[in-house]
PDB file of C-alpha atoms in Angstrom:
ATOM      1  CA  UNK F 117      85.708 122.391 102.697  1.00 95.00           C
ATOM      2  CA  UNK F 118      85.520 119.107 100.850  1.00 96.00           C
ATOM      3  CA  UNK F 119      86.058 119.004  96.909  1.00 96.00           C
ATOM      4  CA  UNK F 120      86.031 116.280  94.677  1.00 96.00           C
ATOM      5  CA  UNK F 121      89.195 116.159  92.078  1.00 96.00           C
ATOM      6  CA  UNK F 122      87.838 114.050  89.046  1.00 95.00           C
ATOM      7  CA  UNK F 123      90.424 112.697  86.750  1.00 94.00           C
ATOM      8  CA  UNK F 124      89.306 112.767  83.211  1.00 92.00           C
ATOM      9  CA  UNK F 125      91.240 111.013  80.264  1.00 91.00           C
ATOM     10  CA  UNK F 126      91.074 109.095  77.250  1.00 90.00           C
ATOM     11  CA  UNK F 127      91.858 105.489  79.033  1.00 87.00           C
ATOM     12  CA  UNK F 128      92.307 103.642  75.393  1.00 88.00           C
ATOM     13  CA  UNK F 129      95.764 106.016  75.252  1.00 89.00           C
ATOM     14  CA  UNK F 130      97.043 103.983  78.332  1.00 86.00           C
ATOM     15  CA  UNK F 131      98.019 100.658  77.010  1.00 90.00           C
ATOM     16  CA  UNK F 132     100.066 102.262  74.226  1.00 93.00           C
ATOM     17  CA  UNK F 133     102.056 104.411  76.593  1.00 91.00           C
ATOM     18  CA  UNK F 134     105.712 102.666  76.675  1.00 95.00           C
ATOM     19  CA  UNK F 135     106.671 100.930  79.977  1.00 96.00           C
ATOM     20  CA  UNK F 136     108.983 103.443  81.194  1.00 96.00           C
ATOM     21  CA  UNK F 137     106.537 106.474  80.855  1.00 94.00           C
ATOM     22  CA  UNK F 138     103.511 104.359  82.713  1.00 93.00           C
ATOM     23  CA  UNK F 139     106.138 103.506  85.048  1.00 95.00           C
ATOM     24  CA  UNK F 140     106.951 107.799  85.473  1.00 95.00           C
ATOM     25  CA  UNK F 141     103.625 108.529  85.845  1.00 93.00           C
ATOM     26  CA  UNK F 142     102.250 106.290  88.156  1.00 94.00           C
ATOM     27  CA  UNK F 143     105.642 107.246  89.849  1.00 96.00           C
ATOM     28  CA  UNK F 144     104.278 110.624  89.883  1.00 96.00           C
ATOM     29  CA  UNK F 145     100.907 109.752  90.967  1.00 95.00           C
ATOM     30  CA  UNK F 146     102.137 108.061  93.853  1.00 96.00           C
ATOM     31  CA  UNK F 147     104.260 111.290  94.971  1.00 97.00           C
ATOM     32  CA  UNK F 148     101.419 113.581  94.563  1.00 97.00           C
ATOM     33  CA  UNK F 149      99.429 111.133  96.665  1.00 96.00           C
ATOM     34  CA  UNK F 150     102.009 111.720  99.705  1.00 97.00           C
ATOM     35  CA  UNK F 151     102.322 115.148  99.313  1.00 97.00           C
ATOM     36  CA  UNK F 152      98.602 115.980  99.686  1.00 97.00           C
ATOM     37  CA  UNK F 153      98.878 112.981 102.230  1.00 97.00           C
ATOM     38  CA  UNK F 154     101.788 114.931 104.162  1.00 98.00           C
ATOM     39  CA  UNK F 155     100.319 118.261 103.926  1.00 98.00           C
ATOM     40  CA  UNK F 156      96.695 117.013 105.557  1.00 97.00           C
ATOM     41  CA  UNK F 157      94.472 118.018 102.150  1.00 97.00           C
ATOM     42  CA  UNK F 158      94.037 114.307 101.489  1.00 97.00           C
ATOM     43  CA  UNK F 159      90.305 112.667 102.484  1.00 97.00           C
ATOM     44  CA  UNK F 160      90.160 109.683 100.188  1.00 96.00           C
ATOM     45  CA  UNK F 161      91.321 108.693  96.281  1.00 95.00           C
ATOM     46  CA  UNK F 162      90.858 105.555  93.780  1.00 94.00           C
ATOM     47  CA  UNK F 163      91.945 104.844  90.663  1.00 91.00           C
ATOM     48  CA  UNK F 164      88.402 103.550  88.631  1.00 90.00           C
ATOM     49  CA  UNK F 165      88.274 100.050  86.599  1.00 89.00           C
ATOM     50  CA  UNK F 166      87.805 100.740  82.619  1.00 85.00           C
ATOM     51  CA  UNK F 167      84.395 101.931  81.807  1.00 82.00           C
ATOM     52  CA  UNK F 168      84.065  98.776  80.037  1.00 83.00           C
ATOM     53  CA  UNK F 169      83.287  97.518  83.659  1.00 84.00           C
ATOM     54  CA  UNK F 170      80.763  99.918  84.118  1.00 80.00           C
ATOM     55  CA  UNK F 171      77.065  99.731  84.722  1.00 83.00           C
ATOM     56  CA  UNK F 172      74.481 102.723  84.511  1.00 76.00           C
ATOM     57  CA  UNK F 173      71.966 102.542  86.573  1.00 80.00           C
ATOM     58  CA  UNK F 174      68.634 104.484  86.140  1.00 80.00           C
ATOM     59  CA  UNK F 175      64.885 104.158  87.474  1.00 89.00           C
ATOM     60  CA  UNK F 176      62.012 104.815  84.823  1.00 89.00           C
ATOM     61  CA  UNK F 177      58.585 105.083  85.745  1.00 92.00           C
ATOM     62  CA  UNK F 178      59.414 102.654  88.639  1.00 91.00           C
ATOM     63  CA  UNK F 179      61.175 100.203  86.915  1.00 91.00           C
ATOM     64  CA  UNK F 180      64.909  99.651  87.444  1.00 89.00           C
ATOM     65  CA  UNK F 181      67.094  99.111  84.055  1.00 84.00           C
ATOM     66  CA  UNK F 182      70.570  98.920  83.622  1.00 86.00           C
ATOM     67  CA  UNK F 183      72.835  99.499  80.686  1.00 78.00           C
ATOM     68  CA  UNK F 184      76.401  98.565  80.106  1.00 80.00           C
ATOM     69  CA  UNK F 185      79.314 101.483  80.483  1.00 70.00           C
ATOM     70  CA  UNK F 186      78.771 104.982  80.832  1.00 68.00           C
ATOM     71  CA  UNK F 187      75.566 107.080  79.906  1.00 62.00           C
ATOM     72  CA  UNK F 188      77.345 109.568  77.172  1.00 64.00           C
ATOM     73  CA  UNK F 189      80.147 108.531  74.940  1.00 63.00           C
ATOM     74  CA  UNK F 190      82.813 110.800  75.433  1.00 73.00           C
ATOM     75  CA  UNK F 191      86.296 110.760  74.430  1.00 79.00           C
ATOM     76  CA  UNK F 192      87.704 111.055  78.027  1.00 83.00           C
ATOM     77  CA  UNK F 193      86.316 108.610  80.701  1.00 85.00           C
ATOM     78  CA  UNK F 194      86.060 109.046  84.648  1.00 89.00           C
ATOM     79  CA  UNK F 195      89.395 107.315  85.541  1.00 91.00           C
ATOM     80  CA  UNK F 196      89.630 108.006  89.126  1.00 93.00           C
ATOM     81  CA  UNK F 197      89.622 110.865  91.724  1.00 96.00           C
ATOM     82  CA  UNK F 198      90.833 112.385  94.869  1.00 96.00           C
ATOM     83  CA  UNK F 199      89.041 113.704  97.626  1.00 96.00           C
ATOM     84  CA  UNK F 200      90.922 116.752  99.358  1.00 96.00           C
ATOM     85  CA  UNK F 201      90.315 119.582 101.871  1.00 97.00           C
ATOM     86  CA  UNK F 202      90.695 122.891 100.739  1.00 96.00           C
ATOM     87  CA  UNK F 203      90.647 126.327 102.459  1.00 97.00           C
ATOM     88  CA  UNK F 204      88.792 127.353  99.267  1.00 95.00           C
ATOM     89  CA  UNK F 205      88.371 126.619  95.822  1.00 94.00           C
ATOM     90  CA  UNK F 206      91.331 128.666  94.748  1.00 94.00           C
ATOM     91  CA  UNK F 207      93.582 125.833  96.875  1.00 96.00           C
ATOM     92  CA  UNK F 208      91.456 122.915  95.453  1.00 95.00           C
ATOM     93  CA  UNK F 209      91.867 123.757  92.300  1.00 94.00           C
ATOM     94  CA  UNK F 210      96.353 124.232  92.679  1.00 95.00           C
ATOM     95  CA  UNK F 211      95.984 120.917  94.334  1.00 95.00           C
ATOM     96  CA  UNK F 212      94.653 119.832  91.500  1.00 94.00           C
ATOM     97  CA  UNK F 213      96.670 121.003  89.174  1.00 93.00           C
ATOM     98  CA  UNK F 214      99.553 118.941  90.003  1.00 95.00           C
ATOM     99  CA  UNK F 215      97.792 115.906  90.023  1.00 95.00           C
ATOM    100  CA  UNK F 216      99.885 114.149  87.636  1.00 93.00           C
ATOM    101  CA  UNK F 217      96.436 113.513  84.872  1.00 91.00           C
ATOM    102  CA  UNK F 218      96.131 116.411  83.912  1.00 91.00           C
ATOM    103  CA  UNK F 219      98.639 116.564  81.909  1.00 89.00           C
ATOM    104  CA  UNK F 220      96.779 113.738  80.032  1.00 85.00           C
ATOM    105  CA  UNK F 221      93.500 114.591  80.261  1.00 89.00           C
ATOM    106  CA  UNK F 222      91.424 116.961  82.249  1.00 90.00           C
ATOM    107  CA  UNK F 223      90.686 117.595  86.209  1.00 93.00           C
ATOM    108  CA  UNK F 224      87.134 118.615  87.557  1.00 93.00           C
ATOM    109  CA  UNK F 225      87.301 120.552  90.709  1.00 94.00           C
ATOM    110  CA  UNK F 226      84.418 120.020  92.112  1.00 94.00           C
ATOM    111  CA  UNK F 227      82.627 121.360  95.670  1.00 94.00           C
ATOM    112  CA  UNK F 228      81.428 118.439  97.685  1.00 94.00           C
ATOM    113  CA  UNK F 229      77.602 119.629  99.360  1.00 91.00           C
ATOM    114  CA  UNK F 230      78.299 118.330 102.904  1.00 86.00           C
ATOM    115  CA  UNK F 231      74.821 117.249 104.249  1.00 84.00           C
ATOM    116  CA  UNK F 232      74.453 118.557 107.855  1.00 82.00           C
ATOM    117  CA  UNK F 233      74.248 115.526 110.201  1.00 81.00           C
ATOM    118  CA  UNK F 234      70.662 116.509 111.554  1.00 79.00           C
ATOM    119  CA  UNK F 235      69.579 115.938 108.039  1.00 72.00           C
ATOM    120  CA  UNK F 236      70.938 112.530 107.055  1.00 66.00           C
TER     121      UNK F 236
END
């Protein structure tokens, strides 16, 4: 089964981290991206612009309007995410435990809801 890993942190944090711990972390971001490469949970995974970059995008009483950045102000921001297969959601959510953010911030584990093909 498919689940999404969502990688939660505050992203004004990053730009005062010192250039050696950035370095150690995206370090450690790249080895957790070849271990769940080597071990065949890895589907997909981005890193996410700022949310300054954003746009939120909503349809009201037919009309289209946009607004700049994210819908709710938060103090941690949708900073990237991994999609893995998991046996369950007991191995999704080890996987994504070591996924070197959360030690930052926070990971959602989240089920993907696979649309059977006859459907799409």
């Amino acid at each position: 089964m498919k689940y999404l890993c969502l990688i939660y942190s505050d992203e004004s944090q990053w730009p005062k981290l010192p250039q050696a711990e950035t370095e150690q972390v995206l370090a450690e971001y790249g080895a957790f991206g070849e271990s769940i490469k080597s071990s065949g949970h890895w589907v997909a995974g981005h890193r996410l612009h700022s949310t300054s970059s954003a746009t939120t995008v909503r349809i009201r009483n037919g009309k289209l309007s946009t607004t700049d950045g994210p819908f709710a102000e938060t103090k941690e921001q949708l900073g990237g995410f991994y999609m893995i297969e998991a046996k369950d959601l007991n191995e999704a959510i080890q996987i994504g435990s070591r996924i070197p953010g959360a030690k930052y911030g926070s990971i959602e584990v989240r089920p993907v809801w696979e649309v059977p093909v006859a459907v799409r």
